[in-house]
Short mmCIF file of the C-alpha atoms (twelve columns), coordinates in Angstrom:
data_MODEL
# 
_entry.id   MODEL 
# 
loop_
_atom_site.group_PDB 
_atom_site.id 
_atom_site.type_symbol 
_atom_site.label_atom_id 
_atom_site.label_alt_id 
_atom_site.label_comp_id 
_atom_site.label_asym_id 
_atom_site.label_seq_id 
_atom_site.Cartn_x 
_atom_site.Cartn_y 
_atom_site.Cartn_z 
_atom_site.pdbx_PDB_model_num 
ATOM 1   C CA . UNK A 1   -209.741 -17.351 209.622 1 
ATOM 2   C CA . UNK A 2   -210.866 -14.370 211.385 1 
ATOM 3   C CA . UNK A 3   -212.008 -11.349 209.925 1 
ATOM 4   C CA . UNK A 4   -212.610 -7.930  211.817 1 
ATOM 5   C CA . UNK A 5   -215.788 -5.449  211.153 1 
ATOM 6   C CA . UNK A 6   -213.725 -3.771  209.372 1 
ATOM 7   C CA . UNK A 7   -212.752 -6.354  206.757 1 
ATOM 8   C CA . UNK A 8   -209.281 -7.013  207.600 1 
ATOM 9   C CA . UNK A 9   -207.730 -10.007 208.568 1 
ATOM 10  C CA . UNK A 10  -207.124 -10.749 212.499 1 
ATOM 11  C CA . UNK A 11  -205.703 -13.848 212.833 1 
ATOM 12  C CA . UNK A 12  -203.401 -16.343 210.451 1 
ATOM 13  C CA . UNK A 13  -204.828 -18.590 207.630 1 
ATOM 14  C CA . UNK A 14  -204.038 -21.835 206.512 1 
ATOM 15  C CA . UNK A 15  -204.446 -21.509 203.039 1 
ATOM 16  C CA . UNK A 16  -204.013 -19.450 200.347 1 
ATOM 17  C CA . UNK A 17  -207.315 -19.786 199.884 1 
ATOM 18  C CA . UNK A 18  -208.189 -17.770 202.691 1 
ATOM 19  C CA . UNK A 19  -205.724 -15.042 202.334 1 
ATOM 20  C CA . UNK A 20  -206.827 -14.687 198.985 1 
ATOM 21  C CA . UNK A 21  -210.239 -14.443 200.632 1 
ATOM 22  C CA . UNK A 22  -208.859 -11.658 203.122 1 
ATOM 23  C CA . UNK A 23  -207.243 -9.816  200.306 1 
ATOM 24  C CA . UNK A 24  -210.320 -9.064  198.312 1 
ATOM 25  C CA . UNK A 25  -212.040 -8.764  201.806 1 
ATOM 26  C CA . UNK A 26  -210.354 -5.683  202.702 1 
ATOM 27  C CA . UNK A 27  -210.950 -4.254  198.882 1 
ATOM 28  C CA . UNK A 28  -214.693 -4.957  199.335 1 
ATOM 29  C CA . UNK A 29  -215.464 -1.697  201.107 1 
ATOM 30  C CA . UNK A 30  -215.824 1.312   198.785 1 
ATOM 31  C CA . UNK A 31  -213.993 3.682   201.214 1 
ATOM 32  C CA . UNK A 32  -210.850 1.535   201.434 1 
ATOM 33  C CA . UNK A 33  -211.331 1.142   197.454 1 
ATOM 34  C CA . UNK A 34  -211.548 4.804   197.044 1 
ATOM 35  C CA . UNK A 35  -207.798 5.107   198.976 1 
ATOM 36  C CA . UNK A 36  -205.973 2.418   197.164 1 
ATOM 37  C CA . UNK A 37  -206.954 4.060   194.272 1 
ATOM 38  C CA . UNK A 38  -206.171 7.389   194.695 1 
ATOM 39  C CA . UNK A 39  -202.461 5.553   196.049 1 
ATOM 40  C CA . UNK A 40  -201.900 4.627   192.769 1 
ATOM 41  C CA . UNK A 41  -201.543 8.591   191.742 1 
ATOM 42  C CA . UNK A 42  -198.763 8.726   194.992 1 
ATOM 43  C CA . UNK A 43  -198.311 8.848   198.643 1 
ATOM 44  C CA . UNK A 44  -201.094 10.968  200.707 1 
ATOM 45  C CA . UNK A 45  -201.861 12.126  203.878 1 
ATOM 46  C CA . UNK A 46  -204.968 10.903  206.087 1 
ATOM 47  C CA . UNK A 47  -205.706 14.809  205.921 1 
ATOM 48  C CA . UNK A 48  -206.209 15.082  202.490 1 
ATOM 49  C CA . UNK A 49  -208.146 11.802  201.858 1 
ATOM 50  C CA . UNK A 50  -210.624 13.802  204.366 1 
ATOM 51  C CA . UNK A 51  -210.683 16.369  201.798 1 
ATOM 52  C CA . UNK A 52  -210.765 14.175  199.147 1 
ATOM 53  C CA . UNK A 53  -213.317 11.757  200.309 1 
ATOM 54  C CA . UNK A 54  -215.342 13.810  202.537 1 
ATOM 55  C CA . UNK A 55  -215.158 11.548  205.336 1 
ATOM 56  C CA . UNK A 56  -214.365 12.018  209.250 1 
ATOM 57  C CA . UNK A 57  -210.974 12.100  209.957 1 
ATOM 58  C CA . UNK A 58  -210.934 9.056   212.518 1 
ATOM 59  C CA . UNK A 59  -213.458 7.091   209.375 1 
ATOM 60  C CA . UNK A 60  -210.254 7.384   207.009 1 
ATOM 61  C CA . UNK A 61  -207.658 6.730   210.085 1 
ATOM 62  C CA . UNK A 62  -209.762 3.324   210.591 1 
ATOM 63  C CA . UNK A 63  -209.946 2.186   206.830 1 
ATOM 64  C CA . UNK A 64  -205.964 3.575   206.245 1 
ATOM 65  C CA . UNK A 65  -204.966 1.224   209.351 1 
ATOM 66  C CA . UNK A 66  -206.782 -2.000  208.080 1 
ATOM 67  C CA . UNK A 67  -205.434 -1.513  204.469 1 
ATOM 68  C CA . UNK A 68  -201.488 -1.024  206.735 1 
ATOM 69  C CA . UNK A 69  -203.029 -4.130  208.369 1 
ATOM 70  C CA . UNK A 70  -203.492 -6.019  205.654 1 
ATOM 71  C CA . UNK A 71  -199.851 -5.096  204.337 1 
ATOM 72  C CA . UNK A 72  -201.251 -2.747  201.417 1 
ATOM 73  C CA . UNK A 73  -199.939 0.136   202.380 1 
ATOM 74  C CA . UNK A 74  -197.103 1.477   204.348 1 
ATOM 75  C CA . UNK A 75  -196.664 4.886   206.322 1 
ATOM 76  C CA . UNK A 76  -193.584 7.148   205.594 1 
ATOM 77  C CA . UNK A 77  -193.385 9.344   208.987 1 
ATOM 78  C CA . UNK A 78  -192.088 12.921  208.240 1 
ATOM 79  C CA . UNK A 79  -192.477 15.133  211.229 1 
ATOM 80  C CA . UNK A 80  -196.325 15.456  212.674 1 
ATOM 81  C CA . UNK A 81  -197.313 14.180  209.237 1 
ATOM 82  C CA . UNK A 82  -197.520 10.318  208.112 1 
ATOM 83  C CA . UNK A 83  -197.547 9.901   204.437 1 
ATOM 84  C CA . UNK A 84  -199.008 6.358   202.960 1 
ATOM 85  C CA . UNK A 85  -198.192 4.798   199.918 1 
ATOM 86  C CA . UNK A 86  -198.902 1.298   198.194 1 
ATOM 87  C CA . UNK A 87  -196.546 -1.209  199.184 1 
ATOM 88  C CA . UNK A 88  -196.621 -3.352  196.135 1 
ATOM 89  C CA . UNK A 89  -196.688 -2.799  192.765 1 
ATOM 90  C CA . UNK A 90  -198.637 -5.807  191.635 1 
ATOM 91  C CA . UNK A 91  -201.406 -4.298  193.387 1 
ATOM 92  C CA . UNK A 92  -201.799 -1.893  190.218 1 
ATOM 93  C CA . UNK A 93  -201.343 -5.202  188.346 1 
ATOM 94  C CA . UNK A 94  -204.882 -6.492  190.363 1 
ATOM 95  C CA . UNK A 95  -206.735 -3.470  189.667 1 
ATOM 96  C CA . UNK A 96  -205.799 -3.151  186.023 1 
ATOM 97  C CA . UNK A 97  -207.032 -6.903  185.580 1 
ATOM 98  C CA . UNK A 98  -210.289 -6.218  187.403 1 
ATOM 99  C CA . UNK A 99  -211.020 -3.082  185.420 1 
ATOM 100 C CA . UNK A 100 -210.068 -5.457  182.352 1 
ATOM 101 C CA . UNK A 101 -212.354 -8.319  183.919 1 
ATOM 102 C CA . UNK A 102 -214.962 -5.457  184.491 1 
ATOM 103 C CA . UNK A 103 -215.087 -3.907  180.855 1 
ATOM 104 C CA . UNK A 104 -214.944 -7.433  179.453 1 
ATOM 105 C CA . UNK A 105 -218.099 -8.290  181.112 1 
ATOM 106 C CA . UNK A 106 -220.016 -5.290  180.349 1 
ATOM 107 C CA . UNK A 107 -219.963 -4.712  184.354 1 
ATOM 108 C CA . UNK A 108 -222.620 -7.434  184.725 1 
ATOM 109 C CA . UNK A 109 -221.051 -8.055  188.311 1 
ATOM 110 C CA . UNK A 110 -223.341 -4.845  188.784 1 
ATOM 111 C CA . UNK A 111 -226.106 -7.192  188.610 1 
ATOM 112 C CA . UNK A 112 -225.376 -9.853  190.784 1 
ATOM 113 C CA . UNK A 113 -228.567 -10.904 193.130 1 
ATOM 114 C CA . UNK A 114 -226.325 -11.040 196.145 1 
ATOM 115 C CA . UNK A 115 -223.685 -8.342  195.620 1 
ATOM 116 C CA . UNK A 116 -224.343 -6.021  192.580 1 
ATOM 117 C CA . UNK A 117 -224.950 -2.316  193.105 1 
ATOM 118 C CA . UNK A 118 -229.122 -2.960  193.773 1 
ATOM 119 C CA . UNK A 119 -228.178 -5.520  196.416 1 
ATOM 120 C CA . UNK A 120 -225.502 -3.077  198.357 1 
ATOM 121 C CA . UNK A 121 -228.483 -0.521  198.153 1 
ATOM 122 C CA . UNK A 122 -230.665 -2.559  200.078 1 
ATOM 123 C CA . UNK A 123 -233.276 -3.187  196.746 1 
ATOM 124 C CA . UNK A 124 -234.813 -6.569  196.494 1 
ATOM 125 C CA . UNK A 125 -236.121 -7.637  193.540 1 
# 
């Protein structure tokens, strides 16, 4: 298994093992995070997850094609305008259970050595 700077998958797996691997790979990144959740409200335009985000147009553009990559979300073409929208539902179902998971642990993932929030901001113990 391959996996791009990005996060997304590049080449085929043997396992579902490592597509489940690739799957929470490309939720990893906050940015791509940020979109699928704000896909959950509806379909949107790379212009207004600019807005929304406050990020470069071409820094959304990148993200939005590895999540279409990775076969989370889908483009609807209407005119000059593309407008992207979850393609599964159970995807909802994944981030209802890890809100669930989240709660139910008091967010002690937080605190993990190697990935919590101290560890993403660079702070060593």
């Amino acid at each position: 298994m391959t996996i791009n700077s990005e996060g997304c998958l590049v080449s085929g797996t043997g396992s579902t093992l490592d597509a489940a691997v690739a799957l929470f790979h490309s939720l990893s990144d906050g940015t791509r995070l940020a979109i699928v959740r704000r896909l959950v409200d509806g379909e949107v335009r790379v212009a207004d997850l600019v807005g929304e985000l406050g990020l470069a147009q071409s820094t959304v553009s990148a993200h939005m094609a590895c999540l279409r990559d990775c076969g989370l979300v889908q483009g609807r073409p209407q005119g000059r305008q593309v407008f992207y929208s979850l393609t599964r539902p159970e995807l909802l179902d994944l981030l209802a259970s890890a809100e669930t998971l989240l709660a139910a642990t008091g967010n002690a993932v937080a605190l993990c050595p190697n990935y919590g929030t101290d560890a993403v901001a660079g702070v060593t113990a």
